[in-house]
mmCIF file of C-alpha atoms in Angstrom:
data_model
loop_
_atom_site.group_PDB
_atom_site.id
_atom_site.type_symbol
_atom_site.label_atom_id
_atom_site.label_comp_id
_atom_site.label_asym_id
_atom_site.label_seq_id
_atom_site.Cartn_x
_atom_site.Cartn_y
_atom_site.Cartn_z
ATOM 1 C CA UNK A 1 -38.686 6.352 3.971
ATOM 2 C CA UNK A 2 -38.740 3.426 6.072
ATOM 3 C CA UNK A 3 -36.650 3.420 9.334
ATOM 4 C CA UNK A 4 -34.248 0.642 10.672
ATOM 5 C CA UNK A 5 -36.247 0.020 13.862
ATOM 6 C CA UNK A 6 -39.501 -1.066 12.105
ATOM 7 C CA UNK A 7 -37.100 -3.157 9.834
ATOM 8 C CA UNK A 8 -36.042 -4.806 13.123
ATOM 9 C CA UNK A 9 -39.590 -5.834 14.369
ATOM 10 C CA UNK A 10 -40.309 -7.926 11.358
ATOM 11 C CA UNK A 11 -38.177 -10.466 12.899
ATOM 12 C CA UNK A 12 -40.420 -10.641 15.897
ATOM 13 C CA UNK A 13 -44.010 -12.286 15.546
ATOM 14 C CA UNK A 14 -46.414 -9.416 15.142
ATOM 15 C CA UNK A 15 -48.147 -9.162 18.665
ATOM 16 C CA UNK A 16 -51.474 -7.417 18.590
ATOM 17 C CA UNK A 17 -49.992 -4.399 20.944
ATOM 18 C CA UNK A 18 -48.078 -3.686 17.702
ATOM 19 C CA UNK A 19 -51.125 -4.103 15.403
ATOM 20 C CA UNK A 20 -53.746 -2.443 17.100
ATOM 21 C CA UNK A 21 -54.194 0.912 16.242
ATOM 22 C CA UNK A 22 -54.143 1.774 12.465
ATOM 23 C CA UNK A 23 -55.998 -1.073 10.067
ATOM 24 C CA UNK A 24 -54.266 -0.956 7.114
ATOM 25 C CA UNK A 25 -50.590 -0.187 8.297
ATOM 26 C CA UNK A 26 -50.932 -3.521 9.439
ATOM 27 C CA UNK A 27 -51.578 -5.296 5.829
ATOM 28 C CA UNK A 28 -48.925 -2.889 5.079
ATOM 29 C CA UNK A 29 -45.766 -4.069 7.170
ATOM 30 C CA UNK A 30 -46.366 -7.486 6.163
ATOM 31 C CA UNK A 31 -46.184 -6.818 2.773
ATOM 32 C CA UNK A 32 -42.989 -4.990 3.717
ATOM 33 C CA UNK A 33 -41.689 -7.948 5.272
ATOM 34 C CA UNK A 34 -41.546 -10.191 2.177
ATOM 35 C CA UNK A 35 -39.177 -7.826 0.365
ATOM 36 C CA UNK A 36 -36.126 -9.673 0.284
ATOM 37 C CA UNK A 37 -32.568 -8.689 1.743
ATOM 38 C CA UNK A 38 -31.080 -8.180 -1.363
ATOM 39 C CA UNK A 39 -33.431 -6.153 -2.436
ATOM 40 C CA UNK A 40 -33.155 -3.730 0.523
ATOM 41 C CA UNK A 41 -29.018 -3.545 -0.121
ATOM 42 C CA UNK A 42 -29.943 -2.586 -3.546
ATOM 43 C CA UNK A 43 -32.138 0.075 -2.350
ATOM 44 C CA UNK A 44 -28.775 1.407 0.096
ATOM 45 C CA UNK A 45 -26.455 0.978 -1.800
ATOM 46 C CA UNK A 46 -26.197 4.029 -4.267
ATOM 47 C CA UNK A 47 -26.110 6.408 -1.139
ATOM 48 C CA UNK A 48 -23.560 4.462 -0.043
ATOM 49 C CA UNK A 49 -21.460 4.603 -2.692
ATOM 50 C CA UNK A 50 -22.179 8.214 -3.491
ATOM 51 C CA UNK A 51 -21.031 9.238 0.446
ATOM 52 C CA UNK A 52 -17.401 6.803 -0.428
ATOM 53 C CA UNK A 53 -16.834 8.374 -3.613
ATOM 54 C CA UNK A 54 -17.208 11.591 -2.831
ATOM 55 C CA UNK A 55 -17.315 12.509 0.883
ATOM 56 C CA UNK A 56 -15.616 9.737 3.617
ATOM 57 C CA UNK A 57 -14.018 6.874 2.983
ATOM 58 C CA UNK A 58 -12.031 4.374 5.005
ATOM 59 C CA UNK A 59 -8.957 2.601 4.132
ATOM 60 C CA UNK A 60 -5.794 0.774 5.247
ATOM 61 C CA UNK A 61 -2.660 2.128 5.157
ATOM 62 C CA UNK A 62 -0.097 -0.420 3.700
ATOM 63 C CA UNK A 63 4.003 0.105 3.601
ATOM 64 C CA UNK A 64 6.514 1.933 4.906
ATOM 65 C CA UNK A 65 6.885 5.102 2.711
ATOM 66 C CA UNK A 66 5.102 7.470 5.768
ATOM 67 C CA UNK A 67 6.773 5.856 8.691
ATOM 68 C CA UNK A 68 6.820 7.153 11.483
ATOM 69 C CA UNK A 69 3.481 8.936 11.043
ATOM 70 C CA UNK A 70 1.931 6.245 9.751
ATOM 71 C CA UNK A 71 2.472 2.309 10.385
ATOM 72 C CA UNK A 72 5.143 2.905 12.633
ATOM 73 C CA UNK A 73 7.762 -0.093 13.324
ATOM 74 C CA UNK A 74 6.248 0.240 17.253
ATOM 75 C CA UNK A 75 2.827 -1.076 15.856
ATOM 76 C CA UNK A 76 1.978 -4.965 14.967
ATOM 77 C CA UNK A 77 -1.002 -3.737 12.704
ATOM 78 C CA UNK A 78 -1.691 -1.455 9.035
ATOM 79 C CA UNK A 79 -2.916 1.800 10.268
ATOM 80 C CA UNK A 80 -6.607 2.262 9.775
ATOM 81 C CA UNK A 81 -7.457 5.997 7.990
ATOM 82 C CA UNK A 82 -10.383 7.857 7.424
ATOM 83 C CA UNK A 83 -10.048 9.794 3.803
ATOM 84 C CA UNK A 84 -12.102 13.094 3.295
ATOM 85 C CA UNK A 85 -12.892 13.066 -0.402
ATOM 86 C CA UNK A 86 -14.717 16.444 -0.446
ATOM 87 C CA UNK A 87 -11.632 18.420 0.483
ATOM 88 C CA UNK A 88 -9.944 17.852 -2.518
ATOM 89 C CA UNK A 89 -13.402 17.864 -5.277
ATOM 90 C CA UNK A 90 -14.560 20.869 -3.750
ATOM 91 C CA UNK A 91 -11.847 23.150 -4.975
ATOM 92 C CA UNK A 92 -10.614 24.342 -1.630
ATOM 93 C CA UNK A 93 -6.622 25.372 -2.110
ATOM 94 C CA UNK A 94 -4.260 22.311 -1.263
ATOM 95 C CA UNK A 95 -2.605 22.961 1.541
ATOM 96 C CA UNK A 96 1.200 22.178 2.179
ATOM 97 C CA UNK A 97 1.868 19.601 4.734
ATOM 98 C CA UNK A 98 -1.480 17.785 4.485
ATOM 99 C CA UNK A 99 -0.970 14.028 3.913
ATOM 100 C CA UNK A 100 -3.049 12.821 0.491
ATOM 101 C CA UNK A 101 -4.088 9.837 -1.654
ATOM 102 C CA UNK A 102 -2.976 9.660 -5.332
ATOM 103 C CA UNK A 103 -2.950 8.073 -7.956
ATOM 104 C CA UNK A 104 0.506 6.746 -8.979
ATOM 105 C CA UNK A 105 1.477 8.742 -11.862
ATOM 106 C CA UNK A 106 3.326 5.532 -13.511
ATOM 107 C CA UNK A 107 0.684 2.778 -12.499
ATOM 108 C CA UNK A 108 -2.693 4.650 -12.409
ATOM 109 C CA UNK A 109 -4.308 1.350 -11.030
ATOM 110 C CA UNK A 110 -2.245 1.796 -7.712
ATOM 111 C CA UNK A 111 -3.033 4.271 -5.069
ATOM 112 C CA UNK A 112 -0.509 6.303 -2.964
ATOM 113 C CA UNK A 113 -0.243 8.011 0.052
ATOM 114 C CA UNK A 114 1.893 10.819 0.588
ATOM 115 C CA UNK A 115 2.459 14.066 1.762
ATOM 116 C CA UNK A 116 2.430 17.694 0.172
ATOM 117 C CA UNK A 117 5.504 19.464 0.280
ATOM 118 C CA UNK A 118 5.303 22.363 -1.846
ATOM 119 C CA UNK A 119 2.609 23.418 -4.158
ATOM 120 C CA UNK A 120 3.125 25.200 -7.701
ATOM 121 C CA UNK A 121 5.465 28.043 -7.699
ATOM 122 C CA UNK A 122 7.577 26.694 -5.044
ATOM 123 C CA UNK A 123 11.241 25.926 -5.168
ATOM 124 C CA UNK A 124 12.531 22.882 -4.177
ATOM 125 C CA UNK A 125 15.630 20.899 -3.521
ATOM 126 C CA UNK A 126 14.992 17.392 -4.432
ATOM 127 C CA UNK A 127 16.562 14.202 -2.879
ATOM 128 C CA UNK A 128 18.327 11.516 -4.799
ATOM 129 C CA UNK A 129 17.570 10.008 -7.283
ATOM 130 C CA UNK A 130 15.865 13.261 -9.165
ATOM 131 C CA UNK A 131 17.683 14.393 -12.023
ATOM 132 C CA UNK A 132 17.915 18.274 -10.878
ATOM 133 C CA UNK A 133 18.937 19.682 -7.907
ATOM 134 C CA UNK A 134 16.406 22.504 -7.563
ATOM 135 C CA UNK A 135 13.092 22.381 -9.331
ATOM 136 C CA UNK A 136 10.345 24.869 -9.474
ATOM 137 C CA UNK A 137 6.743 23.304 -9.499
ATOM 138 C CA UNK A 138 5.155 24.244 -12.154
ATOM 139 C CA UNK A 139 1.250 25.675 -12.041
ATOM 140 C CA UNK A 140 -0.613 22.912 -11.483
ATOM 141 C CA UNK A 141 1.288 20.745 -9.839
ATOM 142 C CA UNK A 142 2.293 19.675 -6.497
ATOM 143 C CA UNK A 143 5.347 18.288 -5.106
ATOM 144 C CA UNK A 144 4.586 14.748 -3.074
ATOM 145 C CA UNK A 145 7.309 12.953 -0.601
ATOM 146 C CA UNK A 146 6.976 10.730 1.996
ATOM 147 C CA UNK A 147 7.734 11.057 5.249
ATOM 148 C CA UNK A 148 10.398 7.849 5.452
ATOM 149 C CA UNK A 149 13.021 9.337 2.491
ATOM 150 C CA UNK A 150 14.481 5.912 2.111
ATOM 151 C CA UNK A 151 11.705 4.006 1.659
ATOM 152 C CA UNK A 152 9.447 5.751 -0.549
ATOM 153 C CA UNK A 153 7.983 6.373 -4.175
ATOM 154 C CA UNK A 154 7.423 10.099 -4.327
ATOM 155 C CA UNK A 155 8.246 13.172 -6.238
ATOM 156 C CA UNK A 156 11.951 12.353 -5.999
ATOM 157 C CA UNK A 157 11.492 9.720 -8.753
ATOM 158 C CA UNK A 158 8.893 10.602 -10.551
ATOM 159 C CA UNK A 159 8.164 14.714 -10.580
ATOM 160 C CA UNK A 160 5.627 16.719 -9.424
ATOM 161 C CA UNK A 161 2.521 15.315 -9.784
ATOM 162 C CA UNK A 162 -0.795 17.235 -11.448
ATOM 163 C CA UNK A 163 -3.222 18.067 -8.937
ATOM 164 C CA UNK A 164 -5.798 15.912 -10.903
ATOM 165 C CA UNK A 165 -4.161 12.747 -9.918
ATOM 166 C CA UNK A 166 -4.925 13.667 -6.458
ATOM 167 C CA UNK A 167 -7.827 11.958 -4.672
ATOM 168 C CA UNK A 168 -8.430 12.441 -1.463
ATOM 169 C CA UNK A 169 -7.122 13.814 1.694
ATOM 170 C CA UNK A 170 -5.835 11.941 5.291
ATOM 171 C CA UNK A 171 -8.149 13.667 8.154
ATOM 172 C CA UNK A 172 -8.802 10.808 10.658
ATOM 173 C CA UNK A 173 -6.823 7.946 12.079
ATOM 174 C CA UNK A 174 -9.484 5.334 13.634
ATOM 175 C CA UNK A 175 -6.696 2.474 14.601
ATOM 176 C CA UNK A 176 -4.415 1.475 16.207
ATOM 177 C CA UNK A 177 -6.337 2.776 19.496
ATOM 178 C CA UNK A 178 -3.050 4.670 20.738
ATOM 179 C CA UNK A 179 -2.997 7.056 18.192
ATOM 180 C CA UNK A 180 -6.671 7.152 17.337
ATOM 181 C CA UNK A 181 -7.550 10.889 16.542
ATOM 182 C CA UNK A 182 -7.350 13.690 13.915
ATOM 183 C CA UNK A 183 -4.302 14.168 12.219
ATOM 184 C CA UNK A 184 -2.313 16.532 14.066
ATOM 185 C CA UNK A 185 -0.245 19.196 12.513
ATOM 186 C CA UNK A 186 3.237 18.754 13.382
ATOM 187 C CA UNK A 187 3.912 22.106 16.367
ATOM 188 C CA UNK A 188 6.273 21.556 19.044
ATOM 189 C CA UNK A 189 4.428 20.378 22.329
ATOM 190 C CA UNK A 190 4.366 23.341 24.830
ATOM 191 C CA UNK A 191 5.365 21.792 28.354
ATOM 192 C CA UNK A 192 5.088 23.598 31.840
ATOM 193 C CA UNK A 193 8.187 23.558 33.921
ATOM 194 C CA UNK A 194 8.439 20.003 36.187
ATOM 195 C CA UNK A 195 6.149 18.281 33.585
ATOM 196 C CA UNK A 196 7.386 14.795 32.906
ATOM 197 C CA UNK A 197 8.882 14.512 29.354
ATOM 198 C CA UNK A 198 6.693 11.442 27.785
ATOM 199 C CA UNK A 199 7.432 9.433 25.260
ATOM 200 C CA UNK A 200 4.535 11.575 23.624
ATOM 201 C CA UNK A 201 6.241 14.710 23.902
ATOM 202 C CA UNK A 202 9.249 12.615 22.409
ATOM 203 C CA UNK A 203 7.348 11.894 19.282
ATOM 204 C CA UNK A 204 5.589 15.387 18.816
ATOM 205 C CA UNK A 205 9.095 16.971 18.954
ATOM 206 C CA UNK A 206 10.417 14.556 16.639
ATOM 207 C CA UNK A 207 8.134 15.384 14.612
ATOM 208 C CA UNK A 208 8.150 19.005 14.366
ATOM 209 C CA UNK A 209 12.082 18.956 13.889
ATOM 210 C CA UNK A 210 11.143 16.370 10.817
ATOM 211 C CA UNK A 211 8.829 19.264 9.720
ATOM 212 C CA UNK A 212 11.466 21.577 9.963
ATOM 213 C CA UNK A 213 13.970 20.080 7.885
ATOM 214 C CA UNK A 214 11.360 19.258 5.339
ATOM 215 C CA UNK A 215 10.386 22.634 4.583
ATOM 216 C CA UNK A 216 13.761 23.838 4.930
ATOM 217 C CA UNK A 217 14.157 22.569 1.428
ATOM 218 C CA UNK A 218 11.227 24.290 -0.027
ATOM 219 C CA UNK A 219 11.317 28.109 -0.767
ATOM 220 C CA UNK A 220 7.945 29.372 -1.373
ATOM 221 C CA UNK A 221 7.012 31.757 -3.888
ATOM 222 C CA UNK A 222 6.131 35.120 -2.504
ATOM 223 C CA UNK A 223 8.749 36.654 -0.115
ATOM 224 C CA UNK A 224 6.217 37.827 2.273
ATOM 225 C CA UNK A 225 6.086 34.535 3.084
ATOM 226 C CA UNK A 226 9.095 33.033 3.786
ATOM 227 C CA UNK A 227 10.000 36.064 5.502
ATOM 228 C CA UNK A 228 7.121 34.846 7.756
ATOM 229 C CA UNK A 229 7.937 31.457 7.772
ATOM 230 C CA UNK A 230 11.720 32.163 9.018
ATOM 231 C CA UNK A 231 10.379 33.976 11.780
ATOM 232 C CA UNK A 232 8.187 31.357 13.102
ATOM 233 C CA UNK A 233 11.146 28.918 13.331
ATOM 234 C CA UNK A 234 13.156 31.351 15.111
ATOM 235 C CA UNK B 1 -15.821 20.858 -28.122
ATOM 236 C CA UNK B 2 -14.600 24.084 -28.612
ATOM 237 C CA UNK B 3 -11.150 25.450 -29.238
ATOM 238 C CA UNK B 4 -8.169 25.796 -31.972
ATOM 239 C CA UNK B 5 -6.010 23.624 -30.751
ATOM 240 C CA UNK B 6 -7.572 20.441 -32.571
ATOM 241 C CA UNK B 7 -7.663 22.127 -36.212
ATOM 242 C CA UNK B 8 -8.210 21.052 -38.572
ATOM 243 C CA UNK B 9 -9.852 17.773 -37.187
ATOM 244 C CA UNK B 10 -11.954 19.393 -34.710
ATOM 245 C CA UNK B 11 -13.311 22.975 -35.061
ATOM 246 C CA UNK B 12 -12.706 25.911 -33.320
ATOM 247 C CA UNK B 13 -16.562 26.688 -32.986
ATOM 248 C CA UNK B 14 -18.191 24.154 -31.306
ATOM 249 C CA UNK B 15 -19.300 20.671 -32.477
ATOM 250 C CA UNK B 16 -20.707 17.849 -30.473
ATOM 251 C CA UNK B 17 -18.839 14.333 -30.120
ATOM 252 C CA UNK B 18 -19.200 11.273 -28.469
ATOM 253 C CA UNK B 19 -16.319 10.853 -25.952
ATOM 254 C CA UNK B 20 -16.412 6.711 -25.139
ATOM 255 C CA UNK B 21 -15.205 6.108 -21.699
ATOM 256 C CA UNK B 22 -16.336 2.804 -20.329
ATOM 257 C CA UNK B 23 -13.149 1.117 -22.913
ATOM 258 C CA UNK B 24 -10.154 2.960 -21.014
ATOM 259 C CA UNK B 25 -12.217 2.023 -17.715
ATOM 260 C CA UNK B 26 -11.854 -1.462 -18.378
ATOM 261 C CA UNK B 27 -8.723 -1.623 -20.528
ATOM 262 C CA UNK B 28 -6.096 1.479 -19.369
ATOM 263 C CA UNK B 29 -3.179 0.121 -20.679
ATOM 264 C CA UNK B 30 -4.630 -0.034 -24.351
ATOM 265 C CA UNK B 31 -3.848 3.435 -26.582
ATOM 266 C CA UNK B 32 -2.751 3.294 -29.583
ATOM 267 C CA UNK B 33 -0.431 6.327 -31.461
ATOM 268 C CA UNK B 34 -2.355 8.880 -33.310
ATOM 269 C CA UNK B 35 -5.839 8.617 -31.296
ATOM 270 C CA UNK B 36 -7.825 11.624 -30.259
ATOM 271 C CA UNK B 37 -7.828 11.113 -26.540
ATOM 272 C CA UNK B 38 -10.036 13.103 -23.793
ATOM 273 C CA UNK B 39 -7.955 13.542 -20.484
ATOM 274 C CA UNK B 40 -7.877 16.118 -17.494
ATOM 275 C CA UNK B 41 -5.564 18.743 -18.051
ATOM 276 C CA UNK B 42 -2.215 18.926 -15.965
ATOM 277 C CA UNK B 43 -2.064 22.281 -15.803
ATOM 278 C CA UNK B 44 -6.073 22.911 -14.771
ATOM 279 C CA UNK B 45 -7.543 19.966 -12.914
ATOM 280 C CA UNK B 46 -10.664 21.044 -13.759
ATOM 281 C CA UNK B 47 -10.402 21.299 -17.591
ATOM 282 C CA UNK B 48 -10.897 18.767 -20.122
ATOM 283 C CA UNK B 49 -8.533 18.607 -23.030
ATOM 284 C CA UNK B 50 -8.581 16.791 -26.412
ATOM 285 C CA UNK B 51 -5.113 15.981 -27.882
ATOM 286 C CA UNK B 52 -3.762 13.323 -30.151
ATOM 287 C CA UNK B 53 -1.181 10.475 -28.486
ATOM 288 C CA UNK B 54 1.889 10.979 -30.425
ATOM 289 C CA UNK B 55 4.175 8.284 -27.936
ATOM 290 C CA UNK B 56 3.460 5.681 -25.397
ATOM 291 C CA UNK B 57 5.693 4.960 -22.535
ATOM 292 C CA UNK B 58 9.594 3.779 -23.626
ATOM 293 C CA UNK B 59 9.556 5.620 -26.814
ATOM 294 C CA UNK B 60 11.765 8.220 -28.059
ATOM 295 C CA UNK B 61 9.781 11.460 -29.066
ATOM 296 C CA UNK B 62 11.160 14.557 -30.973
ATOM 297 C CA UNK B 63 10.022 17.365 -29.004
ATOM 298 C CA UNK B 64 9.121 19.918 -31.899
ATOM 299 C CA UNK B 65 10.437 19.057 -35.058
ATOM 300 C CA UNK B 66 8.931 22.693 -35.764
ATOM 301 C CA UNK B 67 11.809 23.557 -33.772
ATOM 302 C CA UNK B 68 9.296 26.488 -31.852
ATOM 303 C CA UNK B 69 9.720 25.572 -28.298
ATOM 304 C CA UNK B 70 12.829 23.490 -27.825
ATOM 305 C CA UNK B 71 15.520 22.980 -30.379
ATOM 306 C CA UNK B 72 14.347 20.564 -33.054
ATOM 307 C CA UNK B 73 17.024 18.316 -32.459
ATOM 308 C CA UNK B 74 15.896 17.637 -29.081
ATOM 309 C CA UNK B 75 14.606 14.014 -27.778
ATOM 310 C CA UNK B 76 12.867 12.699 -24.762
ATOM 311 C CA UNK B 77 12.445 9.214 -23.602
ATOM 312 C CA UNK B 78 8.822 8.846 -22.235
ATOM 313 C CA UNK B 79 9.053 7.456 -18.835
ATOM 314 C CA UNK B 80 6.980 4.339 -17.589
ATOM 315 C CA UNK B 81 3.020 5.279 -17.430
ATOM 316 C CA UNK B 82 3.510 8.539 -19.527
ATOM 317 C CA UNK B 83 2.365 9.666 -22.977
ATOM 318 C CA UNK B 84 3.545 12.222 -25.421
ATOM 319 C CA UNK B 85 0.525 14.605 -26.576
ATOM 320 C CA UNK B 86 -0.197 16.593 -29.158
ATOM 321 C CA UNK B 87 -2.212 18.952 -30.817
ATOM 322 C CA UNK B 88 -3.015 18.878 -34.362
ATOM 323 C CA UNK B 89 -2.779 22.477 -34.416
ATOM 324 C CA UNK B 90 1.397 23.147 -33.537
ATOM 325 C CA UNK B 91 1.020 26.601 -33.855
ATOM 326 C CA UNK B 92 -2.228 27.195 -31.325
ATOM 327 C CA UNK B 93 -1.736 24.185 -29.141
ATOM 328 C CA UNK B 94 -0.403 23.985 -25.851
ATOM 329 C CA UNK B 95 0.304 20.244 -25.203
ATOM 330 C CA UNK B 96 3.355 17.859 -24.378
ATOM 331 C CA UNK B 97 5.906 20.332 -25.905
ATOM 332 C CA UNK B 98 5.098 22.612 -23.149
ATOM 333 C CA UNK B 99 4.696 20.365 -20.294
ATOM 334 C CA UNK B 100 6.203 17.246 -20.865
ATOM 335 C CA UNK B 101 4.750 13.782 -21.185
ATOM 336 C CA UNK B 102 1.384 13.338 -18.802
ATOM 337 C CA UNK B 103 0.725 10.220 -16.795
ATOM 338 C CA UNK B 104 -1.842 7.956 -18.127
ATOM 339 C CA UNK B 105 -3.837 8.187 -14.963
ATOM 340 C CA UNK B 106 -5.187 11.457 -16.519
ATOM 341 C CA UNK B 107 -6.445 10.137 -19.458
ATOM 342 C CA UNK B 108 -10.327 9.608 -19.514
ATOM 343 C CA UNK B 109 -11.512 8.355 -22.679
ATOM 344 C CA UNK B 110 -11.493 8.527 -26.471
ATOM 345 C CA UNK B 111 -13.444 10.492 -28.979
ATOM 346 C CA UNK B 112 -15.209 8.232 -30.841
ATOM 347 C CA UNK B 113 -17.003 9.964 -33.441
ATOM 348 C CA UNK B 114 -18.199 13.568 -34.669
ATOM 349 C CA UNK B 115 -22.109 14.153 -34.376
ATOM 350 C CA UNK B 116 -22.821 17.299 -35.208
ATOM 351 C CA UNK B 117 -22.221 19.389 -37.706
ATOM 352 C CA UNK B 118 -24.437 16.839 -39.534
ATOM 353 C CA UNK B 119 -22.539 17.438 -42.727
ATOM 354 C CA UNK B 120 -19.421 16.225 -41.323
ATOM 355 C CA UNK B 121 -20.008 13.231 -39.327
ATOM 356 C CA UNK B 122 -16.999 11.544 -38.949
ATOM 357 C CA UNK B 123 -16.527 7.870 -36.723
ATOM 358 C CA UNK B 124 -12.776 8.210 -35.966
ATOM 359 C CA UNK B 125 -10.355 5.205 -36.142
ATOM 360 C CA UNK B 126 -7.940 4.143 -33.965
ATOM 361 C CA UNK B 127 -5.897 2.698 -36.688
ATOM 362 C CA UNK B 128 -2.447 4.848 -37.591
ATOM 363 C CA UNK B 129 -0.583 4.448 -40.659
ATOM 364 C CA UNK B 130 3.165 4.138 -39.909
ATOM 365 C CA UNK B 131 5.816 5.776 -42.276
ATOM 366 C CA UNK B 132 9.029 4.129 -42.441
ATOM 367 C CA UNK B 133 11.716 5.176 -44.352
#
């Protein structure tokens, strides 16, 4: 397997401190260094595409639907994600709150971002404009909203969505620089007494009451645990 | 290809087909009523199904005219980017009239043709012949 740095040298002349040493390595990196640049791409490129399609992948986030979480109104530029593919193809159990890409059930070319709100057997009270005021997701399926309910294409227009359609999940957020980091879960910021309130601390507790009044619409299946749930909140 | 759902097109034992996927790659929008599709199932993302398109998106589908698991007088428009499904079975086939229409997006391919048992090597068509009264 040749190595990057001896790719690099070719572009130098070949001094003899280079040379000297082995014979016929020497007939051998010249020969190397005829092999054209396309045909080195060629030779990367199915790893490449095999780590995108099914491990990593990075993408721009474009809208509004998952303000403020993502592309917030206080940022001039798309948010830039990092997608982890294997989460979702190697059969772990979806969790609830994790933001994923879909495919859009009514235009399978487009691609969605959103985030999980219930999973099958919960039951949920939709927003406008969905038919039904409660719905229970069936096996299978997962219900998807986004995190701006005004602005968005989710579950409340077109149903739950078949965990099939689902492609890959939101760990990383590489730009803008200010909130650069792994997705955080949304838990309310513990603060020692005479700390400063930032506008961080702002945010985080914005979020978590957001949280809150998401999953206040969701009941979830077993009892156990939404008797466990209402105790966390209390 | 195994399972009674497809009778009597497709056996219940298996039998060997050629699914063609490379046309609904390149061309999603283009199924036609009454063709053996292959798509992921919406109920198990990590089964395949076969079932028969019965409606694209905008028609008006009778749920069971068998009248089994909804009243047969019941109708559904099939929203945009859906499809109504169906087995060729209706007695052993669980399929639109128990989920609803699926999203195209799950679709994969087509069965194209029947390769084995040799002795009934079929190429299926995509053509449908309409009855209007």
């Amino acid at each position: 397997m040749p190595l990057f740095p001896k790719f690099l040298q070719f572009s130098r002349p070949i001094t003899a401190r280079w040379v000297r040493g082995v014979a016929n390595e020497g007939n051998f990196r010249r020969a190397r260094s005829l092999i054209s640049r396309p045909l080195r791409l060629i030779y990367w490129l199915p790893l490449g595409l095999g780590f995108t399609q099914y491990f990593y992948t990075v993408k721009t986030i474009r809208g509004r639907s998952m303000q403020p979480t993502l592309n917030p109104d206080t940022s001039g530029w798309d948010d830039i994600v990092v997608f982890d593919r294997y989460a979702i193809h190697s059969g772990e159990p979806i969790g609830k709150g994790d933001i994923v890409a879909l495919r859009d059930p009514i235009d399978s070319r487009k691609m969605i971002v959103k985030r999980i709100i219930a999973v099958a057997g919960d039951v949920i009270k939709t927003l406008p404009p969905y038919p039904d005021a409660e719905v229970v997701v069936p096996e299978g399926h997962v219900w998807v909203e986004g995190d701006e309910p005004f602005r968005t294409l989710d579950s409340n227009k077109f149903g739950p969505v078949p965990l099939a359609l689902l492609d890959s999940k939101l760990t990383y957020i590489i730009w803008p620089l200010d909130r650069i980091g792994p997705l955080r879960p949304p838990v309310p910021p513990v603060s020692k007494r005479g700390d400063p309130r930032d506008s961080r601390w702002y945010s985080d507790i914005a979020a978590f009451e957001r949280e809150q009044r998401r999953q206040s619409r969701v009941t979830t299946h077993s009892t156990t645990l939404s008797q466990q749930n209402t105790a966390n909140l209390v | 290809m195994a399972g009674p759902s497809m009778l009597p097109t497709l056996d219940n034992s298996g039998e060997l087909v050629i699914e063609s996927i490379l046309p609904h790659r390149l061309f999603p929008n283009r199924l036609a009523r009454g063709e053996l599709i292959t798509l992921i199932s919406p109920v198990n993302p990590s089964r395949i199904i076969c079932k028969r398109v019965i409606g694209l998106p905008g028609d008006i589908v009778c749920v069971d005219p068998t009248g089994l698991k909804a009243p047969s007088t019941e109708h559904v428009v099939i929203p945009k980017g859906h499809i109504w499904i169906a087995g060729d079975n209706a007695a052993w086939s669980m399929d639109s009239r128990d989920y609803g229409p699926v999203s195209m997006a799950l679709v994969r391919g087509r069965i194209a043709a029947r390769i084995y048992p040799f002795n009934r090597f079929t190429v299926f068509s995509r053509a449908a012949t309409y009855i209007d009264q």
